[in-house]
Amino acid sequence: MKVTAICIGQAGKLPGKSAKTGIRKAEVTAAVLVDRHGLVGDSICNRKHHGGPDQAVYGLGSVDLSAWEAELGMTLPPGTFGENLIIEGVDSRSIRVGDRFETAEVLLEVTATRTPCSTLSERMGDPHFARRFNAVARPGFYCRVLRQGLLQAGDAVTCQPFAGPSVTMPELLHLRPGRLSDEDRSRYLSLPIGERLRALIAG
């Protein structure tokens, strides 16, 4: 596996909206420093719901991007969904909480999945896109940064599968915290899951 694209974005407004967003990201060719808050130079505007150490980097697999291109019938440049990196050969439907991606310098740990919102729908020019995103269930994955360093397109990547309970990204995408059994609640809380989601699960 390797990093096929790295994307960062600047704060800007979507058509007809007053609030700024960093969802419009573009591919960069130079190496980017990744610290505990994400890719240096990348804009995150709504920090109540986005960013932070547990959602520092948003990734997609090349399998996801190809599937979305087939679904939408168009070519999608890297960064279309606001992703920071694309990893060759990865299908986010099989990625689990706790899986780790490692390059020569950077170590990432999967903590959560993308939950689509109105900003994504606005970005795609389709008011119903968030619902479609849920149905397709190729949501990508958020990571915390366990080891900081430089990241560049072409970097080799290894995946270290999580040894604990298996919770995939589609499972998280369709999670209803208020309907969990005590057993499932304990299972989720035993994972290195993001703090926003942990708080919802804990109740």
Tab-separated table of C-alpha atoms in Angstrom:
chain	number	residue	atom	x	y	z
A	1	MET	CA	0.000	0.000	0.000
A	2	LYS	CA	0.992	3.611	-0.421
A	3	VAL	CA	-0.351	7.130	0.026
A	4	THR	CA	-1.812	8.076	-3.342
A	5	ALA	CA	-2.889	11.630	-2.458
A	6	ILE	CA	-2.617	14.197	0.330
A	7	CYS	CA	-5.154	17.029	0.454
A	8	ILE	CA	-5.481	20.220	2.457
A	9	GLY	CA	-8.005	23.038	2.292
A	10	GLN	CA	-8.381	26.694	3.094
A	11	ALA	CA	-11.374	28.227	4.841
A	12	GLY	CA	-14.012	29.443	2.420
A	13	LYS	CA	-17.743	29.774	1.874
A	14	LEU	CA	-19.925	27.416	-0.113
A	15	PRO	CA	-22.447	29.031	-2.490
A	16	GLY	CA	-25.324	30.606	-0.604
A	17	LYS	CA	-23.774	30.008	2.820
A	18	SER	CA	-22.393	32.538	5.292
A	19	ALA	CA	-20.330	30.212	7.478
A	20	LYS	CA	-16.850	29.243	6.372
A	21	THR	CA	-15.814	25.632	5.909
A	22	GLY	CA	-12.603	23.777	5.141
A	23	ILE	CA	-14.317	20.924	3.282
A	24	ARG	CA	-13.002	21.973	-0.140
A	25	LYS	CA	-9.588	20.375	-0.192
A	26	ALA	CA	-7.044	20.086	-2.982
A	27	GLU	CA	-4.214	17.679	-3.649
A	28	VAL	CA	-0.690	18.809	-2.789
A	29	THR	CA	2.543	17.324	-4.084
A	30	ALA	CA	4.972	18.531	-1.434
A	31	ALA	CA	5.532	16.779	1.883
A	32	VAL	CA	3.177	17.931	4.658
A	33	LEU	CA	3.900	17.922	8.374
A	34	VAL	CA	1.372	15.924	10.383
A	35	ASP	CA	1.103	16.850	14.058
A	36	ARG	CA	-1.378	15.769	16.722
A	37	HIS	CA	-3.986	18.185	15.337
A	38	GLY	CA	-3.709	16.994	11.734
A	39	LEU	CA	-2.063	18.258	8.566
A	40	VAL	CA	-0.304	21.568	9.130
A	41	GLY	CA	-1.894	24.176	6.856
A	42	ASP	CA	-5.278	22.450	6.638
A	43	SER	CA	-8.276	24.520	7.734
A	44	ILE	CA	-10.902	23.203	10.151
A	45	CYS	CA	-13.629	25.747	10.832
A	46	ASN	CA	-16.317	24.024	12.929
A	47	ARG	CA	-14.281	22.583	15.781
A	48	LYS	CA	-17.360	21.604	17.751
A	49	HIS	CA	-17.978	18.733	15.347
A	50	HIS	CA	-14.728	18.411	13.400
A	51	GLY	CA	-11.036	18.133	14.065
A	52	GLY	CA	-9.279	17.734	17.372
A	53	PRO	CA	-6.740	15.074	18.363
A	54	ASP	CA	-9.200	12.182	17.869
A	55	GLN	CA	-10.298	13.362	14.413
A	56	ALA	CA	-6.996	14.804	13.263
A	57	VAL	CA	-6.811	13.113	9.844
A	58	TYR	CA	-9.660	11.980	7.597
A	59	GLY	CA	-8.803	9.173	5.195
A	60	LEU	CA	-10.375	7.316	2.305
A	61	GLY	CA	-9.241	4.251	0.413
A	62	SER	CA	-8.623	4.235	-3.321
A	63	VAL	CA	-11.277	1.483	-3.497
A	64	ASP	CA	-13.783	3.889	-1.940
A	65	LEU	CA	-12.961	6.678	-4.370
A	66	SER	CA	-13.259	4.371	-7.387
A	67	ALA	CA	-16.596	3.045	-6.120
A	68	TRP	CA	-17.895	6.578	-5.608
A	69	GLU	CA	-16.852	7.502	-9.146
A	70	ALA	CA	-18.877	4.562	-10.446
A	71	GLU	CA	-21.805	5.471	-8.186
A	72	LEU	CA	-21.871	9.112	-9.310
A	73	GLY	CA	-20.753	8.556	-12.890
A	74	MET	CA	-17.982	11.134	-12.768
A	75	THR	CA	-14.302	11.545	-12.036
A	76	LEU	CA	-13.690	12.729	-8.485
A	77	PRO	CA	-10.465	14.591	-7.784
A	78	PRO	CA	-8.761	13.817	-4.468
A	79	GLY	CA	-10.242	15.935	-1.673
A	80	THR	CA	-13.791	15.919	-3.065
A	81	PHE	CA	-15.281	14.655	0.221
A	82	GLY	CA	-12.929	16.699	2.381
A	83	GLU	CA	-10.507	13.815	2.867
A	84	ASN	CA	-6.901	14.501	3.871
A	85	LEU	CA	-5.380	11.376	2.406
A	86	ILE	CA	-6.157	8.485	0.110
A	87	ILE	CA	-4.494	5.112	0.649
A	88	GLU	CA	-4.032	2.731	-2.244
A	89	GLY	CA	-5.933	-0.550	-2.058
A	90	VAL	CA	-7.911	0.315	1.070
A	91	ASP	CA	-11.669	-0.214	1.306
A	92	SER	CA	-13.071	1.694	4.280
A	93	ARG	CA	-15.875	-0.850	4.667
A	94	SER	CA	-13.299	-3.258	6.121
A	95	ILE	CA	-11.413	-0.747	8.292
A	96	ARG	CA	-12.008	-1.097	12.031
A	97	VAL	CA	-11.609	1.092	15.074
A	98	GLY	CA	-8.075	0.616	16.366
A	99	ASP	CA	-6.488	-0.310	13.028
A	100	ARG	CA	-3.230	1.550	12.476
A	101	PHE	CA	-1.597	2.957	9.347
A	102	GLU	CA	2.134	3.525	9.439
A	103	THR	CA	4.577	5.240	7.095
A	104	ALA	CA	8.289	5.794	7.643
A	105	GLU	CA	7.527	8.798	9.883
A	106	VAL	CA	3.806	8.887	10.715
A	107	LEU	CA	1.619	6.504	12.725
A	108	LEU	CA	-2.171	6.885	12.621
A	109	GLU	CA	-4.837	5.062	14.635
A	110	VAL	CA	-8.438	4.778	13.430
A	111	THR	CA	-10.875	6.269	15.952
A	112	ALA	CA	-14.177	6.996	14.206
A	113	THR	CA	-16.001	7.221	10.911
A	114	ARG	CA	-17.285	10.139	8.867
A	115	THR	CA	-20.861	11.110	9.691
A	116	PRO	CA	-22.309	13.023	6.720
A	117	CYS	CA	-23.857	16.419	7.369
A	118	SER	CA	-25.487	19.246	5.468
A	119	THR	CA	-22.076	20.727	4.621
A	120	LEU	CA	-21.190	17.594	2.644
A	121	SER	CA	-24.538	17.788	0.839
A	122	GLU	CA	-23.860	21.439	0.004
A	123	ARG	CA	-20.355	20.594	-1.168
A	124	MET	CA	-21.753	17.967	-3.549
A	125	GLY	CA	-24.583	20.216	-4.758
A	126	ASP	CA	-27.230	17.691	-3.716
A	127	PRO	CA	-29.486	18.346	-0.697
A	128	HIS	CA	-30.024	14.581	-0.331
A	129	PHE	CA	-26.383	13.563	-0.600
A	130	ALA	CA	-25.921	12.897	3.129
A	131	ARG	CA	-28.656	10.258	2.922
A	132	ARG	CA	-27.006	8.747	-0.154
A	133	PHE	CA	-23.629	8.743	1.610
A	134	ASN	CA	-25.162	6.741	4.464
A	135	ALA	CA	-26.757	4.262	2.087
A	136	VAL	CA	-23.572	3.589	0.108
A	137	ALA	CA	-21.672	3.061	3.394
A	138	ARG	CA	-18.161	3.893	2.210
A	139	PRO	CA	-17.638	6.550	4.872
A	140	GLY	CA	-13.869	6.708	5.283
A	141	PHE	CA	-12.155	6.883	8.638
A	142	TYR	CA	-10.868	9.438	11.132
A	143	CYS	CA	-7.525	8.916	12.818
A	144	ARG	CA	-5.558	10.220	15.757
A	145	VAL	CA	-1.851	10.829	15.268
A	146	LEU	CA	0.277	8.556	17.432
A	147	ARG	CA	3.560	9.606	15.826
A	148	GLN	CA	4.098	12.944	14.152
A	149	GLY	CA	6.182	13.496	11.042
A	150	LEU	CA	6.235	14.299	7.344
A	151	LEU	CA	3.763	12.673	4.958
A	152	GLN	CA	3.999	12.705	1.180
A	153	ALA	CA	2.205	11.112	-1.746
A	154	GLY	CA	4.007	7.933	-2.692
A	155	ASP	CA	4.966	7.036	0.880
A	156	ALA	CA	4.685	3.307	1.578
A	157	VAL	CA	1.989	2.380	4.102
A	158	THR	CA	1.561	-0.687	6.279
A	159	CYS	CA	-1.650	-1.561	8.092
A	160	GLN	CA	-1.604	-3.050	11.577
A	161	PRO	CA	-4.989	-4.689	12.296
A	162	PHE	CA	-6.505	-4.032	15.708
A	163	ALA	CA	-6.264	-7.071	17.980
A	164	GLY	CA	-9.371	-6.286	20.047
A	165	PRO	CA	-13.125	-6.364	19.289
A	166	SER	CA	-14.007	-5.750	15.645
A	167	VAL	CA	-16.096	-2.654	14.899
A	168	THR	CA	-16.057	-1.567	11.252
A	169	MET	CA	-16.668	1.868	9.786
A	170	PRO	CA	-20.097	0.945	8.309
A	171	GLU	CA	-21.118	-0.384	11.732
A	172	LEU	CA	-20.157	2.929	13.316
A	173	LEU	CA	-21.881	4.867	10.550
A	174	HIS	CA	-25.201	3.202	11.379
A	175	LEU	CA	-24.700	3.159	15.142
A	176	ARG	CA	-27.601	4.322	17.311
A	177	PRO	CA	-26.023	4.913	20.751
A	178	GLY	CA	-29.367	5.119	22.533
A	179	ARG	CA	-30.321	1.613	21.399
A	180	LEU	CA	-27.213	-0.242	22.527
A	181	SER	CA	-27.396	-3.179	24.895
A	182	ASP	CA	-25.182	-3.027	27.973
A	183	GLU	CA	-22.943	-5.666	26.401
A	184	ASP	CA	-22.495	-3.720	23.161
A	185	ARG	CA	-21.985	-0.469	25.055
A	186	SER	CA	-19.125	-2.065	26.989
A	187	ARG	CA	-17.663	-3.447	23.768
A	188	TYR	CA	-17.601	-0.021	22.134
A	189	LEU	CA	-16.179	1.686	25.193
A	190	SER	CA	-13.311	-0.822	25.304
A	191	LEU	CA	-12.077	0.467	21.928
A	192	PRO	CA	-9.691	3.391	21.254
A	193	ILE	CA	-12.703	5.274	19.925
A	194	GLY	CA	-12.899	9.053	19.441
A	195	GLU	CA	-13.975	11.115	22.423
A	196	ARG	CA	-17.013	12.696	20.748
A	197	LEU	CA	-18.445	9.281	19.950
A	198	ARG	CA	-17.354	7.875	23.302
A	199	ALA	CA	-19.401	10.546	25.071
A	200	LEU	CA	-22.505	9.683	23.026
A	201	ILE	CA	-22.101	5.971	23.722
A	202	ALA	CA	-21.460	6.477	27.429
A	203	GLY	CA	-24.634	8.580	27.665
